Backbone as a ProteinNet text record, in pm:
[ID]
protein_1_A
[PRIMARY]
MAFAAVGYLANRIKLAEGIHAHDSRHAIYPVARVAAAAAGLFAVAGFGAVRLVLPPTLRRHELVWVLPVGACLSALALTLLGYAFVPFDVSLGLVLAGGLACAVVAVGRRPHPLLPGPVGATVWPLYVAGLLAAFVLVPLYQGGYPT
[TERTIARY]
-2287.1	-2303.8	-2186.2	-2124.9	-2010.4	-1889	-1881.5	-1770.7	-1782.2	-1905.1	-1924.3	-1884	-1922.5	-1891.8	-1737.6	-1667	-1523	-1455.7	-1509.2	-1456.3	-1483	-1600.4	-1631.1	-1538.1	-1509.7	-1420	-1277.5	-1230.8	-1100.1	-1092.4	-1200.9	-1204.8	-1205.3	-1278.1	-1279.7	-1140	-1069.2	-934.1	-845.3	-862.8	-776.2	-804.4	-930.9	-963.6	-924.8	-936.8	-899.3	-746.5	-670	-519.8	-475.1	-570.1	-536.3	-462.4	-497.6	-435.7	-521.7	-461.1	-529.9	-455.4	-520.9	-465.1	-349.3	-366.5	-264.2	-137.5	-147.6	-31	55.3	-14.5	57.6	78.1	56.2	78.7	214.9	313.6	451.5	488.6	415.5	438.8	366.9	256.8	171.6	242.8	308.7	365.2	476.9	570.7	668.3	608.7	508.9	442.4	374.9	310.3	244	345.2	461.8	559.1	618.4	640.7	686.5	586.4	455.3	345.9	328.8	343.2	327.5	444.5	564.9	686	674.5	628.5	615.6	503.5	391.9	282.9	329.9	411.3	455.1	552.1	641.7	731.5	658.1	557.6	484.6	393	340.3	260.8	350.2	463.7	552.3	598.4	634.2	685.9	576.8	456.1	352.3	257.8	249.2	153.1	177.7	301.7	329.6	311.7	358.2	350.2	203.4	122.8	-20.4	-86.8	-59.4	-119.3	-77.6	42.6	90	43.8	48	28	-101.2	-178.5	-304	-397.7	-455.3	-550.6	-675	-738	-854.4	-967	-980	-1089.9	-1065.3	-941.8	-916.1	-888.5	-886.4	-851.8	-955.8	-1072.6	-1175.7	-1132.2	-1049.7	-996.1	-852.8	-809.4	-664.5	-608.7	-686.2	-633.3	-606.9	-676.7	-657.7	-528.2	-484.7	-368.2	-235.5	-241.2	-117.8	-21.3	-73.1	16.1	67.8	-5.9	45.9	153.4	119.8	216.6	345.2	328	447.1	524.2	462.4	536.7	623.7	564	637.8	754.6	724	826.6	944.9	907.9	1014.5	1097	1033.3	1108.6	1204.9	1154.8	1248.7	1359.4	1328.5	1431.4	1539	1487.5	1582.7	1665.4	1606.9	1683.5	1793.1	1752.8	1853	1966.4	1927.8	2033.9	2119.5	2059.8	2134.2	2234.9	2193.7	2287.3	2398.6	2372.1	2474.7	2558.3	2550.4	2628.9	2612.3	2493.8	2464.5	2418.1	2476	2428.1	2283.2	2222.7	2076.6	2024.5	2090.2	2045.8	2042.4	2139.7	2144.8	2033.3	2018.3	1918.2	1774.9	1752.8	1617.2	1599.5	1698.5	1685.9	1662.1	1732.7	1712.2	1567.1	1516.4	1385	1283.1	1296.1	1198.7	1212.2	1336.1	1348.1	1287.5	1312.6	1251.2	1101	1047.7	900.7	842.2	910	858.9	870.4	982.1	996	888.7	864.6	758.8	627	593.7	471.9	453.6	557	549.9	524.8	589.1	562	416.3	373.3	239.7	130.7	146.9	46.7	48.4	167.6	174.4	103.3	105.8	44.1	-109.3	-142.8	-281.3	-313.7	-348.7	-367.5	-492.2	-595	-718.8	-748	-760.3	-798.8	-947.3	-982.2	-1126.3	-1201.4	-1323.5	-1408	-1398.6	-1373.4	-1360.3	-1494	-1484.3	-1600.8	-1676.4	-1783.1	-1854.4	-1760	-1792.5	-1710.5	-1684.8	-1788.9	-1771.3	-1670.2	-1655.7	-1557.6	-1416.9	-1392.5	-1258	-1239	-1339.8	-1329.5	-1312.9	-1386	-1378.1	-1237.8	-1160.5	-1023.2	-933.7	-952.5	-876.3	-916.4	-1040.6	-1089.2	-1038.2	-1037.2	-981.8	-827.9	-761.4	-615.2	-586.8	-669.8	-654.4	-676.3	-778.9	-799	-685.7	-639.3	-525.3	-401.5	-376.4	-262.1	-282.7	-412.4	-435.9	-409.4	-450.8	-422.9	-276.1	-202.2	-58.5	13.3	-36.3	25.8	-14.1	-100.7	-141.7	-22.5	77.1	187.6	269.7	284.2	357.6	280.6	150.5	71.3	65.3	62.4	62.3	191.8	302.5	430.8	452.1	384.9	389.1	517	590.4	709.4	731.2	790.4	812.7	925.7	911.4	1015.5	1084.5
217.9	273.4	256.2	139.3	106.8	191.6	218.6	303.8	442.8	497.5	629.9	637.8	527	522.5	519.3	442.4	435.7	565.2	627	761.8	863.2	862.1	951.2	930.7	805.1	771.1	821.4	807.8	860.3	1011.9	1076.6	1222.5	1262.4	1195	1227.7	1203.7	1098.7	1076	1196.7	1240.2	1342.2	1470.5	1503.8	1620.6	1613.3	1490.4	1470.4	1487.7	1455.8	1473.3	1606.6	1694.1	1834.9	1843	1758	1766	1849.8	1953.2	2040	2032.5	2048.9	2033.4	2137.1	2255.9	2357.1	2330.6	2253	2223.7	2109.7	2016.9	1904.2	1915.9	2029.9	2047.6	2016.6	2051.5	2030.3	1884.9	1801.3	1659.2	1576.8	1634.6	1561.2	1540.9	1638.7	1629.2	1524.5	1523.6	1412.3	1273.9	1263.4	1135	1090.6	1185.8	1153.2	1112.7	1176.8	1137.3	995	966.3	830.6	726.2	758.3	660	638	737.5	720	638.7	667.2	589.5	441.9	413.6	281.4	209.5	278.7	211.4	173.9	265.6	234.3	113.7	109.6	-5.5	-131.7	-129	-249.9	-296.8	-200.9	-237.6	-305.1	-252.2	-307	-446.5	-460.6	-588.1	-694.2	-653.3	-746.8	-788.5	-704.4	-730.8	-864.4	-887.4	-1005.8	-1135.9	-1123.9	-1241.5	-1278.3	-1173.8	-1196.5	-1250.9	-1202.5	-1248.4	-1394.8	-1435.5	-1565.6	-1675.9	-1638.2	-1748.2	-1742.1	-1633.6	-1627.9	-1730	-1815.1	-1914.4	-1849.5	-1923.9	-1868.3	-1826.8	-1892.6	-1854.8	-1715.6	-1670.5	-1539	-1431.4	-1463.5	-1369.1	-1262	-1278	-1177	-1053.2	-1079.1	-973.2	-941.5	-960.3	-947.6	-810.9	-702.4	-569.6	-554.7	-620.9	-610	-679.2	-779.1	-861.6	-794.1	-705.8	-663.3	-592.9	-493.2	-411.8	-491.7	-573.6	-653.2	-752.2	-821	-922.7	-845.6	-732.4	-654.9	-606	-571	-520.8	-637.4	-758.7	-873.2	-912.8	-918.6	-960.4	-863.5	-727.4	-629.7	-626.9	-644.5	-653.6	-770.5	-889	-1002.6	-987.1	-936.4	-917	-813.9	-706.9	-601.2	-645.5	-730.5	-783.9	-881.1	-966.2	-1065.7	-994.2	-892.4	-819.6	-731.4	-686.4	-612.3	-705	-829	-920.4	-955.8	-950.6	-978.4	-857.3	-752.8	-631.8	-556.9	-569.8	-493.8	-357.2	-251.2	-117.9	-96.5	-9.1	3.6	53.9	150.1	195.3	79.1	-3	-118.3	-219.8	-244.8	-338.6	-292.2	-164	-109.4	-123	-97.3	-116	-256.3	-350	-491.6	-535.2	-492.8	-531.5	-477	-346.6	-291	-364.5	-392	-459.3	-607.4	-672.2	-805.3	-800.5	-706.3	-689.1	-664.2	-575.6	-549.7	-669.1	-742.9	-859.3	-968.6	-983.5	-1073.4	-1031.4	-900.4	-845.6	-873.6	-858.7	-886.3	-1031.3	-1118.7	-1264.6	-1297.8	-1235.7	-1266.6	-1220.5	-1102.7	-1052.5	-1136.6	-1188.9	-1279.3	-1409	-1458.8	-1590	-1577.1	-1469.6	-1448	-1305.9	-1273.8	-1136.3	-1069.6	-1144.7	-1079.1	-1132.2	-1040.1	-1086.9	-1119.8	-1197.8	-1225	-1090.1	-1091.3	-969.6	-945.5	-819.2	-787.7	-809.5	-831.6	-846.8	-718.5	-719.1	-591	-480.7	-355.1	-247.8	-246.1	-278.7	-282.3	-384.6	-492.5	-599.5	-548	-446.3	-396.3	-271.4	-192.9	-62.1	-75.7	-172.6	-173	-208.8	-301.1	-324.7	-200.5	-125.5	-1.1	99.6	108.4	200.3	164.2	42.4	-8.3	19.9	-1.2	25.3	173.9	258.2	402.7	442.9	390.3	423.1	377.1	253.7	204.2	293.3	336.5	427.6	562.6	605.2	733.8	721.4	604.9	581	575.4	505.7	488.9	628.7	714.4	844.2	949.5	924.1	1024	1086.6	1013.5	1086.7	1173.1	1133.5	1210.9	1340.6	1336.2	1459	1547	1479.4	1561.7	1641.4	1579.8	1653.5	1754.9	1736.9	1833.7	1816.8	1713.6	1691.3	1539.7	1503.5	1356.8	1311.9	1195.5	1145.3	1032.3
711.2	840.6	928.9	927.6	1003.2	963.7	830.7	782.4	837.9	846.2	893.8	1045.2	1116.3	1263.2	1282.4	1201.3	1218.7	1179.1	1068.7	1033.6	1140.4	1200.4	1308.5	1426.3	1457.7	1571.1	1538	1418	1377.5	1392.9	1351.3	1366.7	1513	1596.4	1738.9	1803.7	1766.3	1815.7	1769.6	1645.6	1594.6	1675.4	1702.4	1775.8	1921.3	1981.7	2120.9	2139	2035.9	2047.6	2010.1	1973.7	1940.4	1803.1	1710.1	1578.5	1482.3	1429.4	1331.5	1203.5	1092.5	959.7	940.2	990.8	965.5	1048.8	1155.9	1238.4	1174.9	1104.3	1045.7	898.9	836.9	696.2	650	733	691.7	693.6	763.4	767.6	667.3	618.6	525.2	392.2	338.6	203.4	200.8	296.9	288.8	306.3	387.3	409.5	279	213	82.6	-21.7	-27.9	-124.2	-99	25.8	65	35	67.4	44.9	-105.2	-188.9	-334.5	-392.1	-338.4	-387.2	-343.3	-218.3	-172.8	-249.6	-273.8	-350.6	-491.4	-551.1	-689.4	-686.3	-592.2	-581.4	-551	-458.7	-425.3	-544.5	-621.8	-737.9	-845.7	-870	-971.2	-925.9	-798.6	-749.8	-731.8	-711.7	-680.1	-797.3	-901.6	-1006.6	-1076.1	-1121.4	-1192.2	-1111	-988.7	-902.7	-868.8	-842.4	-820.2	-941.6	-1060.1	-1179.4	-1206.7	-1176.7	-1207.9	-1104.5	-974.6	-875.3	-797.5	-808	-730.2	-783.8	-698.1	-741.6	-807.8	-897.3	-972.5	-875.9	-759.3	-671.7	-604.1	-601.7	-545.6	-647.8	-770.7	-877	-893.8	-845.5	-850.9	-770.4	-671.1	-584.4	-612.4	-729.4	-770.8	-730.8	-747	-712.4	-566.7	-480.3	-336.1	-294.7	-371.3	-334.1	-386.9	-486.5	-550.2	-453	-377.4	-290.6	-175.5	-99.8	9.4	-42.4	-151.1	-203.3	-251.4	-314.9	-355.3	-245.2	-132.9	-13.2	43.3	45	97	7.2	-121.9	-218	-224.1	-231.1	-236.1	-108.8	8.3	130.4	136.1	91.1	86.9	-8.8	-130.4	-229.6	-185.6	-129.4	-80.9	36.6	120.4	233.9	183.3	94.8	39.9	-37.4	-110.9	-184.5	-86.5	16.6	121.9	193.3	224.3	283.9	188	60.6	-38.7	-65.1	11	6.6	-127.7	-190.2	-312.9	-270.8	-333.8	-296	-312.2	-233.2	-235.6	-367.6	-431.5	-563.2	-661.6	-662.3	-752.1	-715.7	-589.6	-534.9	-582.7	-560.8	-597.8	-755.4	-828.9	-976.8	-1011.1	-938.6	-971.9	-933.9	-820.9	-777.3	-874.9	-918.5	-1014.4	-1148.9	-1196.5	-1326.3	-1313.5	-1209	-1189	-1185.4	-1116.8	-1110.9	-1245.3	-1325.9	-1457.5	-1547.6	-1539.3	-1622.5	-1585.8	-1461.9	-1407.7	-1463.2	-1459	-1513.5	-1660.4	-1735.8	-1878.6	-1904.9	-1834.5	-1846.7	-1802.1	-1695.9	-1642.6	-1738.8	-1796.5	-1894.8	-2016.3	-2057.4	-2174.5	-2147.4	-2026.8	-1995.7	-1962.3	-1894.9	-1859.6	-1895.8	-2022.1	-2062.7	-2004.8	-1974.5	-1924.5	-1789.3	-1692	-1553.9	-1558.5	-1456.8	-1438.2	-1405.1	-1426.5	-1399	-1249.2	-1211.1	-1071.4	-999.6	-868.7	-785.5	-775.2	-690	-667.9	-615.9	-642.1	-602.3	-447.9	-372.4	-228	-179	-256.3	-216	-229.8	-315.8	-337.9	-252	-237.8	-168.5	-19.8	45.2	187.8	243.2	183.6	238.8	221.2	113.7	94.6	200.9	234.2	336.1	474.8	509.1	633	636.6	531.8	522.3	541.5	482.9	494.1	641.6	707.3	848.9	941.8	913.7	995.1	972.1	853.3	823.9	898.1	900.5	972.6	1122.1	1176.9	1321.9	1352.4	1264.6	1287.2	1275.7	1188.3	1174.7	1267.3	1360.9	1463	1529.7	1582.3	1650.6	1550.7	1427.1	1334.1	1309.2	1290.2	1265	1384.1	1502.4	1630.1	1645.3	1611.1	1617.5	1511.9	1397.4	1291.6	1203.1	1215.6	1134.2	1117.1	1002.4	981.9	1071.6	1128.7	1223.1	1157.2
[MASK]
+++++++++++++++++++++++++++++++++++++++++++++++++++++++++++++++++++++++++++++++++++++++++++++++++++++++++++++++++++++++++++++++++++++++++++++++++++

């Protein structure tokens, strides 16, 4: 019930701001491409680390931890490589290669994750993250172009 109320509130904000899907269509596709690329980078960077260091008490929610941990690790790695004057293309390749190597080691050490928790325990954080992203992107959709 609370999810429906938050979704209704998000829709009311969208309508109050005068945002219509046909106005923001040109901004949606670039945002979706950037979001997909970021999610891929975060998944590669975070999977191995989460599998290796997440305590057993939290491993039931392993999927919820992968993207946030990957975002933090990739940001730190790219920052350090940037301060070392490594070009971005090389830095990105190194971060991806390091994430893949860590994932291979992690799967070798812990091949089977614990059984995931109930579906609701994994879905509600993703739902909240989606709503937060929608609120953050309101000005972008209102303008109709990526800024």
